[in-house]
XYZ file of C-alpha atoms in Angstrom:
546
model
C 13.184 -10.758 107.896
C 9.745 -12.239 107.963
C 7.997 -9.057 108.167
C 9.715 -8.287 104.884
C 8.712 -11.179 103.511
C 5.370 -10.687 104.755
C 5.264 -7.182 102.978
C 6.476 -8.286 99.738
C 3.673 -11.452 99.834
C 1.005 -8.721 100.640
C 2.215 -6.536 97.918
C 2.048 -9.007 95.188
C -1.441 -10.213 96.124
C -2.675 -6.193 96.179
C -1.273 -6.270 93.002
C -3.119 -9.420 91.772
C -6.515 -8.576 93.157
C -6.074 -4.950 91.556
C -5.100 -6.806 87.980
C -8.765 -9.302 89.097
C -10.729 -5.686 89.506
C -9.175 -4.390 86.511
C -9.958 -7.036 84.206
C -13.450 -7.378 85.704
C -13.994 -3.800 85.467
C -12.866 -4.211 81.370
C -15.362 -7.112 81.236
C -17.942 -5.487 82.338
C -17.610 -2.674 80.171
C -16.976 -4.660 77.019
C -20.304 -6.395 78.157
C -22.151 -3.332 78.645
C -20.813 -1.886 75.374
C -22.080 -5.295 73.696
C -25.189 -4.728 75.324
C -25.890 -1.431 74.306
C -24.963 -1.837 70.863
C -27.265 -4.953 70.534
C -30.045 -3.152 72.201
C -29.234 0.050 69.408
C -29.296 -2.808 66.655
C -32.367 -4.373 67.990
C -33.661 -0.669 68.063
C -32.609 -0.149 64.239
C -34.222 -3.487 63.616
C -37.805 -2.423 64.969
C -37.651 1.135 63.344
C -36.856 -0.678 60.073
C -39.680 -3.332 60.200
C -41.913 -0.384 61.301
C -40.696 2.022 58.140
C -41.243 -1.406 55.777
C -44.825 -1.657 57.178
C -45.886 1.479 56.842
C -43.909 1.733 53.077
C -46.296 -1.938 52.149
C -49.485 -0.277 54.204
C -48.547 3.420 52.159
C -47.531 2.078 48.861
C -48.625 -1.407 48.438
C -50.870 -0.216 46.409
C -49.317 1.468 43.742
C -46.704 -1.966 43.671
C -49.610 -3.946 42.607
C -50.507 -1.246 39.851
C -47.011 -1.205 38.794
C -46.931 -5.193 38.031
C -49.997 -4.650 36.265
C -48.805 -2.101 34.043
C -45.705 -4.299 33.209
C -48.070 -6.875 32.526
C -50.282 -5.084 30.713
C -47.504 -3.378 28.300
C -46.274 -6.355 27.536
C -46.389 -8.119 23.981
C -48.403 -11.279 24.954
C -51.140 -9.053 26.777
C -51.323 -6.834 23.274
C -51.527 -10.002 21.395
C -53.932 -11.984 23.483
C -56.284 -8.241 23.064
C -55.625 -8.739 19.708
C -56.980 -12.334 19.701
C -60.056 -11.449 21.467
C -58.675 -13.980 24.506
C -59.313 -10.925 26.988
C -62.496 -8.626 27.010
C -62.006 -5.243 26.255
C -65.090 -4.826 28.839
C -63.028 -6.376 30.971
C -60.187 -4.945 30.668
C -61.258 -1.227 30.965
C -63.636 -2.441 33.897
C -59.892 -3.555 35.764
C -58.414 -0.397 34.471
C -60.779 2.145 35.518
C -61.052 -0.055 39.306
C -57.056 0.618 39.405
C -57.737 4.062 38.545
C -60.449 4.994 41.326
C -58.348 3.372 44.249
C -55.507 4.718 43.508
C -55.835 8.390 42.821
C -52.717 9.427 44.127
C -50.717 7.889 41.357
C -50.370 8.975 37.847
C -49.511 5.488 36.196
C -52.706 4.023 37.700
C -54.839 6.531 35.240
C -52.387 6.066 32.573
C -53.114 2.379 32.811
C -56.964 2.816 31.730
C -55.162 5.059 28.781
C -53.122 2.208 27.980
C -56.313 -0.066 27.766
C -58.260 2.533 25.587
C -55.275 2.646 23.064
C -55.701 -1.246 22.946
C -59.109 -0.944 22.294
C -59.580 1.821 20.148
C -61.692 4.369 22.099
C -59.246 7.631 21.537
C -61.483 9.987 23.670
C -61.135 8.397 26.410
C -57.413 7.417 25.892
C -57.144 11.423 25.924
C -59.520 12.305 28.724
C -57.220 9.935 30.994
C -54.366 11.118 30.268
C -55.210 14.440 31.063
C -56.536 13.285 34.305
C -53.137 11.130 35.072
C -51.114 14.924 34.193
C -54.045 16.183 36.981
C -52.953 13.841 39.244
C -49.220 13.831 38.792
C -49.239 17.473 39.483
C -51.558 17.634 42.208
C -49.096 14.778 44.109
C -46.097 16.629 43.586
C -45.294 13.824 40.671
C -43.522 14.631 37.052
C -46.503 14.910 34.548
C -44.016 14.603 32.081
C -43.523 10.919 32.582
C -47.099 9.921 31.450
C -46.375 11.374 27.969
C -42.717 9.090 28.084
C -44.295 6.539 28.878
C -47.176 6.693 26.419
C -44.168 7.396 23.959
C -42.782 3.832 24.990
C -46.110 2.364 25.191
C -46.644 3.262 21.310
C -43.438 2.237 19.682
C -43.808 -1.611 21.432
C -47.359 -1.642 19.898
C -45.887 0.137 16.737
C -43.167 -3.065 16.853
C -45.355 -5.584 17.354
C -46.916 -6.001 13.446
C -50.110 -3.984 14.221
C -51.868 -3.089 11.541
C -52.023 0.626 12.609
C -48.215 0.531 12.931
C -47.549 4.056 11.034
C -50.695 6.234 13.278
C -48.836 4.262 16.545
C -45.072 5.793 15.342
C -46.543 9.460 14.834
C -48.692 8.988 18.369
C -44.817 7.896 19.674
C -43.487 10.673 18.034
C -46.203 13.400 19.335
C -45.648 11.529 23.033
C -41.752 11.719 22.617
C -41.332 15.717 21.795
C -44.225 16.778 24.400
C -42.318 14.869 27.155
C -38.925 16.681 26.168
C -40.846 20.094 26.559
C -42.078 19.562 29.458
C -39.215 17.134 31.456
C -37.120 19.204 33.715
C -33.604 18.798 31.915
C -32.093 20.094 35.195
C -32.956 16.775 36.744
C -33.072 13.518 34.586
C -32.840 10.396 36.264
C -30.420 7.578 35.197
C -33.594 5.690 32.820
C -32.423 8.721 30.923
C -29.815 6.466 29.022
C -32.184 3.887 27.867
C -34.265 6.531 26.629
C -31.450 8.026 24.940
C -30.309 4.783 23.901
C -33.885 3.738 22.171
C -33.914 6.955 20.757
C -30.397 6.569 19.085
C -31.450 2.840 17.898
C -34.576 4.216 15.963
C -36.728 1.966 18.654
C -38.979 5.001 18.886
C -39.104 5.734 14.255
C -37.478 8.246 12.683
C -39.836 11.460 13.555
C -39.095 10.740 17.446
C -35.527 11.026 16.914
C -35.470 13.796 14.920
C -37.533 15.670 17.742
C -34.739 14.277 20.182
C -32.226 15.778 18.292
C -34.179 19.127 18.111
C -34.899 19.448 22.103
C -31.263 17.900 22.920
C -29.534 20.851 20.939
C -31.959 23.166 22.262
C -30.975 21.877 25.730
C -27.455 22.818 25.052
C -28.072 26.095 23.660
C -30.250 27.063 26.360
C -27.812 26.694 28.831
C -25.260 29.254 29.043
C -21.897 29.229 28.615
C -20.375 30.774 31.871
C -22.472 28.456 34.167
C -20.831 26.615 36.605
C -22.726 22.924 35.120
C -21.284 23.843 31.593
C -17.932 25.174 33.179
C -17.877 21.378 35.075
C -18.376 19.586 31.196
C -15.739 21.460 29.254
C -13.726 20.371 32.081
C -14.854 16.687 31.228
C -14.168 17.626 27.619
C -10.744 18.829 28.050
C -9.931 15.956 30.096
C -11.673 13.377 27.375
C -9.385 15.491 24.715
C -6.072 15.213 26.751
C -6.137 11.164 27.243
C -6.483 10.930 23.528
C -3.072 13.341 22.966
C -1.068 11.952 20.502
C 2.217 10.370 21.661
C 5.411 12.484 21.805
C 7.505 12.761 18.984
C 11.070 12.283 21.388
C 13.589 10.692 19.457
C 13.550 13.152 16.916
C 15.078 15.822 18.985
C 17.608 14.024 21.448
C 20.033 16.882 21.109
C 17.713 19.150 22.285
C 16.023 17.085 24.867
C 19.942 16.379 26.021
C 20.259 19.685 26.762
C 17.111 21.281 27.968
C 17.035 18.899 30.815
C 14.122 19.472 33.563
C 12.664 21.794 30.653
C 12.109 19.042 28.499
C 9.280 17.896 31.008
C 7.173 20.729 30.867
C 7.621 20.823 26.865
C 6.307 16.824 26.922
C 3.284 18.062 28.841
C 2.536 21.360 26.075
C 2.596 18.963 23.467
C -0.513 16.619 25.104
C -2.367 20.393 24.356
C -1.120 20.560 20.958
C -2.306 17.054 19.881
C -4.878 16.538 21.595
C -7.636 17.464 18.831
C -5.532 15.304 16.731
C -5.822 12.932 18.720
C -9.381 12.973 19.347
C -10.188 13.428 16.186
C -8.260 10.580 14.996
C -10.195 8.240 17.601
C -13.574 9.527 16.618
C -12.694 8.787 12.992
C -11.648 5.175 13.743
C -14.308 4.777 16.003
C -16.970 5.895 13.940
C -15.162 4.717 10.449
C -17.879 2.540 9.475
C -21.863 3.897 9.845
C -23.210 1.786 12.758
C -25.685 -0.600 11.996
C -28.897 -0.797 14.362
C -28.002 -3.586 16.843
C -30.020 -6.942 16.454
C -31.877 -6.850 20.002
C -35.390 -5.615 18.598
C -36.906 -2.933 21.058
C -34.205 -3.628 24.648
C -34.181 -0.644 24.973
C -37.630 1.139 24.929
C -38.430 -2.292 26.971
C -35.877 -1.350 29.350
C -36.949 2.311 29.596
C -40.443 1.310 30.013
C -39.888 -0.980 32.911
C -37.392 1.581 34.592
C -40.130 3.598 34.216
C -42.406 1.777 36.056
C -40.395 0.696 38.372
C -38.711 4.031 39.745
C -40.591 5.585 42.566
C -42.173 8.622 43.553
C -41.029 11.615 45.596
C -43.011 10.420 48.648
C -42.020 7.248 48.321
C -38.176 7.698 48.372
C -38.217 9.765 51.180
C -39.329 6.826 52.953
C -37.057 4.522 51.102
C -34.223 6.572 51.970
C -34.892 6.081 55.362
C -35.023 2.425 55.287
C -31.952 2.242 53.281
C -30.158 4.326 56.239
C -31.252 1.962 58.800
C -30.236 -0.987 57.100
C -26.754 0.050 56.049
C -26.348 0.925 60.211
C -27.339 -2.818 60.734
C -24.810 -4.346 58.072
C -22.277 -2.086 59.872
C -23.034 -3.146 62.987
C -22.016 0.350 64.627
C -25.540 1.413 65.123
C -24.924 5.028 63.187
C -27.540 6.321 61.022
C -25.909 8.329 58.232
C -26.821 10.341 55.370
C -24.052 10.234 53.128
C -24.960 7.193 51.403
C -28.215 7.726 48.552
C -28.174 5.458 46.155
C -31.569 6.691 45.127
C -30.338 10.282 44.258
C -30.334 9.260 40.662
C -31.368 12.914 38.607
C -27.864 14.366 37.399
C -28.059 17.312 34.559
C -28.470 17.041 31.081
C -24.957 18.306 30.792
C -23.955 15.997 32.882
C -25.838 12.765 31.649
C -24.761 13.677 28.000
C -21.354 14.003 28.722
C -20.971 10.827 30.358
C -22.931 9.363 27.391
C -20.132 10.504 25.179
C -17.325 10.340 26.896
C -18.086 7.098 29.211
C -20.477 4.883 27.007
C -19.524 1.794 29.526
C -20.320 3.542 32.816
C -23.553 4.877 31.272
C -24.986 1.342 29.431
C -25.019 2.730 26.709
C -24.406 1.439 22.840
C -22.154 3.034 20.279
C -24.994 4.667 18.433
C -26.174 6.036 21.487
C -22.580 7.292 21.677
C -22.144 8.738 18.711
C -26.127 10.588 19.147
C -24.309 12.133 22.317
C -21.001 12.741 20.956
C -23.404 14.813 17.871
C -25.745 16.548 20.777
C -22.333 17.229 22.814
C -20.710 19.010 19.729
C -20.824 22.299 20.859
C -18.969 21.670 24.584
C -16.746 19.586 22.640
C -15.234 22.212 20.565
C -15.184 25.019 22.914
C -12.912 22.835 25.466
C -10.804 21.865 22.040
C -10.608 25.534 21.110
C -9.353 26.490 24.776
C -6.973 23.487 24.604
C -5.570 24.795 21.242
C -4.929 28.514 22.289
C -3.246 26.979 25.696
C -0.837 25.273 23.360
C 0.030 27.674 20.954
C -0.040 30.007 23.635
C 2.816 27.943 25.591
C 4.667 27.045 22.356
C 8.159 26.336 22.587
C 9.050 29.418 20.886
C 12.628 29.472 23.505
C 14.857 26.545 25.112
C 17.026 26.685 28.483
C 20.011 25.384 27.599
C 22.344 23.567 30.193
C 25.680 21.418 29.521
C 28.146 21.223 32.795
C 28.075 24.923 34.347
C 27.225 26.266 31.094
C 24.291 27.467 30.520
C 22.059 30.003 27.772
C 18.721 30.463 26.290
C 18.058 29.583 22.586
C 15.504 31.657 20.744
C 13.787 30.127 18.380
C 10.888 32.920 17.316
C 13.368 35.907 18.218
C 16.950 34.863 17.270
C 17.844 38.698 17.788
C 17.828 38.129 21.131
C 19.340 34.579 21.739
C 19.684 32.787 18.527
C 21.786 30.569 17.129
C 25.052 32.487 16.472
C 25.125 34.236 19.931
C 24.433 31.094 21.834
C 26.601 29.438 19.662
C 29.327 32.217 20.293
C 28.890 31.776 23.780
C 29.210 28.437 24.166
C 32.691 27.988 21.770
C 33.713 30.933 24.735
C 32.980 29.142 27.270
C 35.074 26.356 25.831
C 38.124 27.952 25.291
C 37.561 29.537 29.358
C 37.399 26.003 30.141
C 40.856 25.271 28.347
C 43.115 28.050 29.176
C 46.612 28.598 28.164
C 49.219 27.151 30.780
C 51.371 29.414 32.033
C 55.329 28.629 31.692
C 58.081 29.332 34.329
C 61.013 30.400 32.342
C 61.763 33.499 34.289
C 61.741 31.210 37.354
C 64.355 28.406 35.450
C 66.256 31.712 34.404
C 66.413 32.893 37.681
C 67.583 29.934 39.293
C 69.941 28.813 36.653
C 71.806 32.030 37.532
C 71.427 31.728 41.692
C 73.369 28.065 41.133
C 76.081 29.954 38.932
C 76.831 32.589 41.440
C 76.623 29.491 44.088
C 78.981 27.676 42.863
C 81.273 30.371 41.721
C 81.052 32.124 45.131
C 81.509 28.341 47.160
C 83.616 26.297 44.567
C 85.265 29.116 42.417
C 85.443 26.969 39.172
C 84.669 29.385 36.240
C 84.299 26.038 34.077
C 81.436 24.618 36.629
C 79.554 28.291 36.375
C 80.163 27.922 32.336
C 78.273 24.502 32.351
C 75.490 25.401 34.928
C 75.277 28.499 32.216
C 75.244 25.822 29.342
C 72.470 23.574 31.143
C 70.274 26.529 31.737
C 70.480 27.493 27.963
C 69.511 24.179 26.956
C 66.611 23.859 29.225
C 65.490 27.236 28.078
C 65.367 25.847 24.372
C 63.242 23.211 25.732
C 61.512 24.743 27.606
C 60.494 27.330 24.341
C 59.489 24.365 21.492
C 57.992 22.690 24.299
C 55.545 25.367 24.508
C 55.109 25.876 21.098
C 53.858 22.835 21.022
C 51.636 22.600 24.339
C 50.145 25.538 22.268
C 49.491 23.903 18.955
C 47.712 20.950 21.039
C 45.792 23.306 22.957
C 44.067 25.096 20.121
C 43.749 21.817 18.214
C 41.893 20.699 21.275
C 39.639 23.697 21.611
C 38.826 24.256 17.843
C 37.528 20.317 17.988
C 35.490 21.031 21.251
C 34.513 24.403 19.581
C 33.333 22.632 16.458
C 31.233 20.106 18.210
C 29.385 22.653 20.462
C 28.510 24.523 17.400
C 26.818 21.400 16.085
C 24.989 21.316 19.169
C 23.797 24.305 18.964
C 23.352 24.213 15.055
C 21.401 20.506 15.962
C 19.394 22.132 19.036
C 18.486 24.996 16.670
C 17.309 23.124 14.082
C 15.452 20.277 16.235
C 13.816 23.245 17.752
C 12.795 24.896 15.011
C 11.284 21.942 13.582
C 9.508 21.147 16.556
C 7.637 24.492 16.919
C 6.766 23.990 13.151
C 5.160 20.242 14.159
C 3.897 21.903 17.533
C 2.058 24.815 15.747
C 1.018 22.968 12.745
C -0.090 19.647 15.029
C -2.304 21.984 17.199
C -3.799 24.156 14.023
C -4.554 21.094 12.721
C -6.135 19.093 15.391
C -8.992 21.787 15.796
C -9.867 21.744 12.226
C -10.135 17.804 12.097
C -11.745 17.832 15.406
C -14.213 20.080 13.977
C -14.632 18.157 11.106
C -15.464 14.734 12.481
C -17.699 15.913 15.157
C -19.233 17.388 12.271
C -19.194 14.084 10.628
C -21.200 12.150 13.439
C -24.298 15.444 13.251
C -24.750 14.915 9.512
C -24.816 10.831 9.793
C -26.919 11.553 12.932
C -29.823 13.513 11.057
C-alpha cells in the first residue's frame, strides 16, 4: 500500500517537473524568437538609415535644386524679376552655379533656361536647353520632360499679365507638341492627368490643345488593334458600356416571363447588350448636355503638373527609394520580410490605359469633367469598337425562340421561324396536352350488367321467387338508365371543362407570341439604335472638343 502510494506521488511530480521543462523550454524559445526578430528589426533599421544616408549624400543635391526650381517658377519670383527686386546678374550667376554642380540632372540646366526666359537672353535659353536634353540622355533621364516642363513654365508666365503674353502661349505651344513627340506613350507616369487636365482647361491656350488633340489621336491610331493593351481597353469599354444598360423592360411581358422560367434569366442578361449603347449614350448626353465652362481655379492644374514634375524622381533615384520603401514596410510589419510586391513608385501605365481611366473613372484619376469629356473625345475610337462588338453579341443572341414550360408540359415557340414552332403548332400542342390531362372516365356498365344478372340467377337458384329475380331485373334496368344520362352528362362537363382550359392556353400562347414578338422588335430596334446614338454623341464631345 505505501509503495503504491509512493509510485503514484513520484508519478505526479515526473509529470510536474516535465510540464516545468516544457514550459521553460516554450519560454525560451518564444524569447529566442523575440530576440531574433528584434535583432532582424534592428538589422532592417541600420540598412534603412544607411540607404537614407547614402539617398541625402547621392541626391541631396538635386533636392535642393528641386526647391529652387519651385521657387523660382513661382509667380512672386516672376514678379519680383519683373520689379527689378532680384538681379538678373544674379540670378543667372545662381543658375549657372546650380548648373555646374549638378551635371547629372537635367532640371538643374533647365533652371538657368528658366532664368534666361525671365530675362530675355533667348540664345542662351536655347543653348541650355539643349545641354539639359544632353544631360538627360546621357543619365539615362527622359529628355522629353525638359520641353514639358518649359511648356508649363511658359503658360504660368503667359498667365501672369506679361506683356509678352501671346510669344509666351506659342513658346508653350512649340514646348507642348515637341514633348508629345518625343514622350514615350508606352510609359506615362500618373502627372499625366494634370497634364491632361491643364490641357483640357485651356491652361496651356488654344494652339497647345489643339496639338494635344493631334498627338493623342495619333497615339490611338498608332497602336494596333489586335494588341493585347488595346484588347485590355475595349474590355474596359465594354464593361463602362454594360453598367450603363438600360433597365429591363419586365412587366411588359409577364406571360412570357411566366413561362420561360430559368430562360428568362439569360434573356435579362442579352438585353444589358442590347441597351447598352443606349444607355451610354443617353448618360453621355446628360452628362455633357450643357458645354462645360472652364472651372474658376486659374492655372491648378499646370501648377500642379509643374510641381509633380519637379518633384517625381529619377530612374537612379527610385531604385534606391524602392529599397527604402521595402525596408520600412518590413519594420511597420514587424515580421522582418523584405518583399517586392509592394511599389508604390511604379507609377508609368499606357496611354491606353491612362486615357481610359480618364474617361471612364474621372474620380480615381483627379481629373475634371472637361478633362473627361477631352478623353472620352481622344477615346472615341475604342469606344465604338467595344459598342459595335456589344451590338453584334446582342443581335447575335436575340430572342428570336422561347422554351416554354407550364407543369410537365413543355415546347419551343418560334418567333423568327414560326414554320418550325410557331404559334398554331405550339398552340395545338398545348390544347393536346390539355385534353391528355382530362381524359374521358371510363364507365362500368358491363360490370353492373353482369352482376345484376349473377344476383338474379342467385336468388332464383337459392330462394326460387320468380317475382324477387323480376325486381333484381327491374333494379338493374333502372340503374342502367342512370347510369347512361349520368354519363351523358359527366361528358358534357368534361368537354366544357377542357374547351375553357383549351381556350385559356391558347391565350397563352397567343399572349407569349405576341409579348415575344414585340420584344425582339424592342430588342433589335433598342440595340440598332444604341450604336447609332452612341456614335453620335461621342461624336458630339470631338466637335465641341476642337
Amino acid at each position: 500500500m505505501v509503495k503504491r502510494d509512493l509510485s503514484k506521488e513520484l508519478t505526479h511530480t515526473y509529470q510536474e517537473v516535465s510540464q516545468q521543462i516544457t514550459d521553460l523550454k516554450d519560454d525560451v524559445s518564444r524569447l529566442g524568437a523575440e530576440f531574433r526578430a528584434g535583432a532582424r528589426l534592428t538589422d532592417l533599421r541600420y540598412e534603412r538609415d544607411r540607404l537614407e544616408s547614402r539617398m541625402r549624400r547621392t541626391f541631396g543635391p538635386r533636392q535642393t535644386v528641386r526647391r529652387i526650381a519651385v521657387g523660382l517658377v513661382g509667380e512672386l519670383t516672376a514678379a519680383s524679376i519683373r520689379a527689378q527686386v532680384i538681379d538678373e546678374d544674379t540670378l543667372h550667376r545662381f543658375a549657372s552655379e546650380q548648373a555646374i554642380v549638378n551635371t547629372d540632372y537635367w532640371l538643374a540646366s533647365a533652371l538657368r533656361a528658366v532664368a534666361a526666359e525671365y530675362t530675355g537672353a533667348d540664345r542662351l535659353r536655347d543653348r541650355a536647353l539643349s545641354l539639359a536634353q544632353a544631360y538627360a540622355e546621357m543619365q539615362g533621364q527622359d529628355p522629353a520632360k525638359t520641353d514639358l516642363f518649359m511648356a508649363l513654365v511658359c503658360s504660368q508666365l503667359a498667365g501672369s499679365g506679361s506683356d509678352k503674353a501671346a510669344d509666351y502661349w506659342s513658346r508653350a505651344a512649340t514646348h507642348m507638341n515637341l514633348y508629345l513627340d518625343k514622350v514615350d506613350s508606352f510609359a506615362l507616369d500618373r502627372g499625366f492627368f494634370s497634364v491632361l487636365d491643364a490641357l483640357a482647361e485651356q491652361e496651356l491656350g488654344d494652339e497647345a490643345r489643339s496639338y494635344a488633340s493631334e498627338a493623342l489621336a495619333r497615339w490611338v491610331r498608332d497602336r494596333e488593334p489586335t494588341s493585347a493593351i488595346n484588347q485590355q481597353q475595349l474590355h474596359i469599354s465594354r464593361d463602362y458600356l454594360l453598367r450603363h444598360a438600360l433597365p429591363f423592360p419586365g412587366s411588359d411581358y409577364a406571360t412570357l416571363q411566366e413561362m420561360s422560367h430559368e430562360h428568362w434569366d439569360n434573356v435579362r442578361e442579352g438585353w444589358r447588350c442590347a441597351s447598352a449603347c443606349q444607355g451610354a449614350a443617353m448618360y453621355l448626353s446628360e452628362r455633357f448636355r450643357r458645354p462645360l465652362e472652364a472651372r474658376p481655379n486659374g492655372r491648378s492644374h499646370a501648377r500642379r503638373a509643374l510641381r509633380t514634375l519637379i518633384e517625381t524622381l529619377e530612374p537612379d533615384e527610385l531604385e534606391l527609394q524602392r529599397e527604402i520603401y521595402a525596408l520600412e514596410q518590413a519594420i511597420s510589419r514587424k515580421d522582418g520580410k523584405v518583399t517586392g510586391s509592394e511599389d508604390p513608385y511604379a507609377e508609368t501605365v499606357d496611354f491606353a490605359t491612362l486615357l481610359t481611366l480618364a474617361a471612364f473613372n474621372p474620380a480615381e484619376s483627379g481629373i475634371g469633367p472637361q478633362a473627361q469629356q477631352f478623353a472620352l473625345a481622344c477615346a472615341r475610337n475604342w469606344i465604338l469598337m467595344a459598342g459595335r462588338e456589344v451590338t453584334a453579341e446582342a443581335l447575335r443572341i436575340r430572342p428570336i425562340q422561347h422554351p416554354l414550360r407550364l407543369g410537365n408540359w413543355n415546347n419551343t415557340l418560334e418567333i423568327e421561324n414560326p414554320r418550325s414552332g410557331g404559334r398554331e403548332l405550339v398552340a395545338q400542342d398545348r390544347c393536346e396536352h390539355v385534353a391528355r390531362m382530362n381524359p374521358v372516365q371510363r364507365r362500368y356498365r358491363l360490370g353492373l350488367a353482369a352482376i345484376t344478372a349473377f344476383v338474379a340467377v342467385l336468388a332464383l337458384v337459392l330462394v326460387g321467387d320468380v317475382r324477387l329475380v323480376l325486381g333484381v331485373l327491374a333494379l338493374g334496368a333502372v340503374l342502367a338508365v342512370i347510369e347512361h344520362f349520368n354519363a351523358k352528362n359527366l361528358m358534357i362537363v368534361r368537354e366544357q371543362r377542357v374547351t375553357a382550359a383549351q381556350e385559356i392556353a391558347r391565350k397563352q400562347i397567343d399572349d407569349c407570341d405576341r409579348q415575344g414578338r414585340s420584344l425582339l422588335r424592342k430588342w433589335t430596334l433598342t440595340a440598332n439604335a444604341g450604336i447609332e446614338a452612341l456614335d453620335k454623341a461621342l461624336t458630339d464631345l470631338s466637335m465641341e472638343r476642337r
